[in-house]
């Protein structure tokens, strides 16, 4: 669910940016707005269901050399879930209004 929150607005932007000529402007608007509201809804679900513990979701490896391990991951704690709600809700409403 956390990766969907992270990547659904990005996928909507890619679809609308590169494929709007094929699917039309109205369909691109509906897809981007729908995916942004999906991220908003899922961030509210994470906010209400997440406990006080810290979770780490691994996305992919970036650099591994000896003991150095820099991987792309999402660290989810209480502050992160609050910021997910604030950022996705405001951006979804601004996107809908514009």
Coordinates of N, CA and C in Angstrom, one line a residue:
X1 N 0.8 -1.2 0.0 CA 0.0 0.0 0.0 C 0.9 1.3 0.0
X2 N 2.0 1.2 0.7 CA 2.9 2.4 0.8 C 3.5 2.7 -0.5
X3 N 3.8 1.7 -1.3 CA 4.4 1.9 -2.6 C 3.4 2.5 -3.6
X4 N 2.1 2.1 -3.4 CA 1.1 2.7 -4.3 C 0.9 4.1 -4.0
X5 N 1.0 4.5 -2.7 CA 0.9 5.9 -2.3 C 2.1 6.7 -3.0
X6 N 3.2 6.1 -3.0 CA 4.4 6.8 -3.5 C 4.4 6.9 -5.1
X7 N 4.0 5.8 -5.7 CA 4.1 5.8 -7.2 C 2.9 6.1 -8.0
X8 N 1.7 6.1 -7.4 CA 0.5 6.3 -8.2 C 0.5 7.8 -8.8
X9 N 0.8 8.8 -8.0 CA 0.9 10.1 -8.7 C 1.9 10.2 -9.8
X10 N 3.1 9.5 -9.6 CA 4.1 9.5 -10.6 C 3.6 8.8 -11.9
X11 N 2.9 7.7 -11.7 CA 2.4 7.0 -12.9 C 1.4 7.8 -13.6
X12 N 0.5 8.5 -12.9 CA -0.5 9.4 -13.5 C 0.2 10.5 -14.3
X13 N 1.3 11.0 -13.7 CA 2.0 12.1 -14.4 C 2.6 11.6 -15.7
X14 N 3.2 10.4 -15.7 CA 3.8 9.8 -16.8 C 2.7 9.5 -17.9
X15 N 1.6 8.9 -17.5 CA 0.5 8.7 -18.4 C 0.0 9.9 -19.1
X16 N -0.2 11.0 -18.3 CA -0.8 12.2 -18.8 C 0.3 13.0 -19.6
X17 N 1.5 12.9 -19.2 CA 2.5 13.6 -19.9 C 2.9 13.1 -21.2
X18 N 3.0 11.8 -21.3 CA 3.4 11.1 -22.6 C 2.2 10.6 -23.4
X19 N 1.1 10.3 -22.8 CA 0.0 9.6 -23.5 C -1.2 10.4 -23.7
X20 N -1.2 11.7 -23.4 CA -2.4 12.5 -23.5 C -2.9 12.6 -25.0
X21 N -2.0 12.5 -25.9 CA -2.5 12.6 -27.3 C -3.2 11.4 -27.7
X22 N -2.9 10.2 -27.1 CA -3.5 9.0 -27.5 C -4.9 8.8 -26.7
X23 N -4.9 9.2 -25.5 CA -6.1 8.9 -24.6 C -7.0 10.2 -24.6
X24 N -6.5 11.3 -24.9 CA -7.3 12.6 -24.9 C -7.0 13.3 -23.6
X25 N -7.3 14.6 -23.7 CA -7.1 15.5 -22.5 C -8.0 15.2 -21.4
X26 N -9.2 14.9 -21.6 CA -10.2 14.7 -20.6 C -9.9 13.4 -19.8
X27 N -9.5 12.3 -20.6 CA -9.1 11.1 -19.9 C -7.8 11.2 -19.1
X28 N -6.9 12.0 -19.6 CA -5.7 12.3 -18.8 C -6.0 13.0 -17.5
X29 N -6.9 14.0 -17.6 CA -7.3 14.7 -16.4 C -8.0 13.7 -15.4
X30 N -8.8 12.9 -15.9 CA -9.5 11.9 -14.9 C -8.5 10.9 -14.4
X31 N -7.6 10.5 -15.1 CA -6.6 9.5 -14.7 C -5.7 10.1 -13.6
X32 N -5.2 11.3 -13.9 CA -4.3 11.9 -12.9 C -5.0 12.3 -11.6
X33 N -6.2 12.8 -11.7 CA -7.0 13.2 -10.5 C -7.4 11.9 -9.7
X34 N -7.8 10.9 -10.4 CA -8.1 9.7 -9.8 C -7.0 9.0 -9.0
X35 N -5.8 9.0 -9.7 CA -4.6 8.4 -9.0 C -4.2 9.2 -7.8
X36 N -4.3 10.5 -7.9 CA -3.9 11.4 -6.8 C -4.9 11.2 -5.6
X37 N -6.2 11.1 -5.9 CA -7.2 10.8 -4.8 C -7.0 9.4 -4.3
X38 N -6.6 8.4 -5.1 CA -6.2 7.1 -4.6 C -5.1 7.2 -3.6
X39 N -4.1 7.9 -3.9 CA -3.0 8.1 -2.9 C -3.4 8.8 -1.7
X40 N -4.3 9.8 -1.8 CA -4.9 10.5 -0.7 C -5.7 9.5 0.2
X41 N -6.5 8.7 -0.4 CA -7.3 7.7 0.4 C -6.5 6.7 1.1
X42 N -5.5 6.2 0.4 CA -4.6 5.2 1.0 C -3.7 5.8 2.1
X43 N -3.4 7.1 2.0 CA -2.6 7.7 3.1 C -3.5 7.9 4.3
X44 N -4.8 8.2 4.1 CA -5.7 8.3 5.3 C -5.8 6.9 5.9
X45 N -5.9 5.8 5.1 CA -6.0 4.5 5.7 C -4.7 4.1 6.5
X46 N -3.5 4.5 5.9 CA -2.3 4.2 6.7 C -2.2 5.1 7.9
X47 N -2.7 6.3 7.9 CA -2.7 7.1 9.1 C -3.6 6.5 10.2
X48 N -4.7 6.0 9.9 CA -5.6 5.5 10.9 C -5.2 4.1 11.4
X49 N -4.5 3.3 10.5 CA -4.2 2.0 10.9 C -2.8 1.8 11.4
X50 N -1.9 2.8 11.3 CA -0.5 2.6 11.7 C -0.4 2.9 13.2
X51 N 0.4 2.0 13.8 CA 0.7 2.2 15.2 C 1.9 3.0 15.5
X52 N 2.4 3.0 16.7 CA 3.6 3.8 17.0 C 4.9 3.3 16.6
X53 N 4.9 2.1 16.1 CA 6.2 1.5 15.7 C 6.7 2.0 14.3
X54 N 8.0 1.8 14.1 CA 8.6 2.3 12.8 C 8.7 1.1 11.9
X55 N 8.3 1.2 10.7 CA 8.4 0.2 9.7 C 9.2 0.7 8.5
X56 N 9.9 -0.2 7.9 CA 10.8 0.2 6.7 C 10.4 -0.7 5.6
X57 N 10.0 -0.1 4.4 CA 9.6 -0.8 3.2 C 10.7 -0.7 2.2
X58 N 11.3 -1.8 1.8 CA 12.4 -1.7 0.8 C 11.8 -1.7 -0.6
X59 N 12.4 -0.7 -1.4 CA 11.9 -0.6 -2.8 C 12.9 -1.2 -3.7
X60 N 14.1 -0.7 -3.7 CA 15.1 -1.3 -4.6 C 16.5 -1.0 -4.1
X61 N 17.5 -1.7 -4.5 CA 18.9 -1.5 -4.1 C 19.5 -0.4 -5.0
X62 N 20.4 0.4 -4.4 CA 21.0 1.5 -5.2 C 22.5 1.3 -5.2
X63 N 23.2 1.4 -4.1 CA 24.6 1.2 -4.1 C 24.9 0.2 -3.0
X64 N 25.7 -0.8 -3.4 CA 26.2 -1.8 -2.3 C 27.7 -2.0 -2.6
X65 N 28.5 -1.6 -1.6 CA 29.9 -1.7 -1.7 C 30.4 -2.0 -0.3
X66 N 30.9 -3.2 -0.1 CA 31.4 -3.6 1.2 C 30.3 -3.6 2.3
X67 N 30.5 -2.7 3.3 CA 29.5 -2.6 4.3 C 28.5 -1.4 4.0
X68 N 28.8 -0.7 3.0 CA 27.9 0.4 2.6 C 26.7 -0.1 1.8
X69 N 25.6 0.2 2.3 CA 24.3 -0.3 1.7 C 23.4 0.9 1.6
X70 N 23.2 1.5 0.5 CA 22.3 2.6 0.3 C 21.1 2.1 -0.6
X71 N 20.0 1.8 0.0 CA 18.9 1.3 -0.8 C 17.8 2.3 -0.7
X72 N 16.9 2.3 -1.7 CA 15.8 3.1 -1.7 C 14.7 2.4 -0.9
X73 N 14.2 3.1 0.1 CA 13.2 2.5 1.0 C 12.3 3.6 1.6
X74 N 11.2 3.2 2.1 CA 10.3 4.1 2.8 C 10.3 3.8 4.3
X75 N 10.6 4.8 5.1 CA 10.5 4.6 6.5 C 9.2 5.2 7.0
X76 N 8.4 4.4 7.6 CA 7.1 4.9 8.0 C 7.0 4.9 9.5
X77 N 6.8 6.1 10.0 CA 6.6 6.3 11.4 C 5.4 7.2 11.6
X78 N 5.1 7.6 12.8 CA 3.9 8.5 13.0 C 4.0 9.8 12.3
X79 N 5.1 10.4 12.3 CA 5.3 11.7 11.7 C 5.2 11.6 10.1
X80 N 5.7 10.5 9.6 CA 5.6 10.3 8.2 C 4.1 10.1 7.8
X81 N 3.4 9.3 8.5 CA 2.0 9.1 8.2 C 1.2 10.4 8.3
X82 N 1.5 11.3 9.3 CA 0.8 12.6 9.4 C 1.2 13.4 8.1
X83 N 2.4 13.5 7.7 CA 2.8 14.2 6.6 C 2.2 13.7 5.3
X84 N 2.1 12.4 5.2 CA 1.4 11.8 4.0 C 0.0 12.3 3.9
X85 N -0.7 12.4 5.0 CA -2.1 12.8 5.0 C -2.1 14.3 4.6
X86 N -1.3 15.1 5.1 CA -1.3 16.5 4.9 C -0.9 16.8 3.4
X87 N 0.2 16.2 2.9 CA 0.6 16.5 1.6 C -0.3 16.0 0.5
X88 N -0.7 14.7 0.7 CA -1.6 14.2 -0.4 C -3.0 14.8 -0.4
X89 N -3.5 15.1 0.8 CA -4.8 15.8 0.8 C -4.8 17.1 0.2
X90 N -3.8 17.9 0.6 CA -3.7 19.3 0.0 C -3.5 19.2 -1.5
X91 N -2.6 18.4 -1.9 CA -2.2 18.3 -3.3 C -3.4 17.7 -4.1
X92 N -4.2 16.8 -3.6 CA -5.3 16.3 -4.3 C -6.4 17.4 -4.5
X93 N -6.6 18.1 -3.4 CA -7.6 19.2 -3.5 C -7.2 20.3 -4.4
X94 N -5.9 20.7 -4.4 CA -5.4 21.7 -5.3 C -5.5 21.2 -6.8
X95 N -5.2 19.9 -7.0 CA -5.2 19.4 -8.3 C -6.7 19.4 -8.8
X96 N -7.6 19.0 -8.0 CA -9.0 19.0 -8.4 C -9.5 20.4 -8.7
X97 N -9.1 21.3 -7.9 CA -9.6 22.7 -8.1 C -9.0 23.3 -9.3
X98 N -7.7 23.0 -9.6 CA -7.1 23.6 -10.8 C -7.6 22.9 -12.1

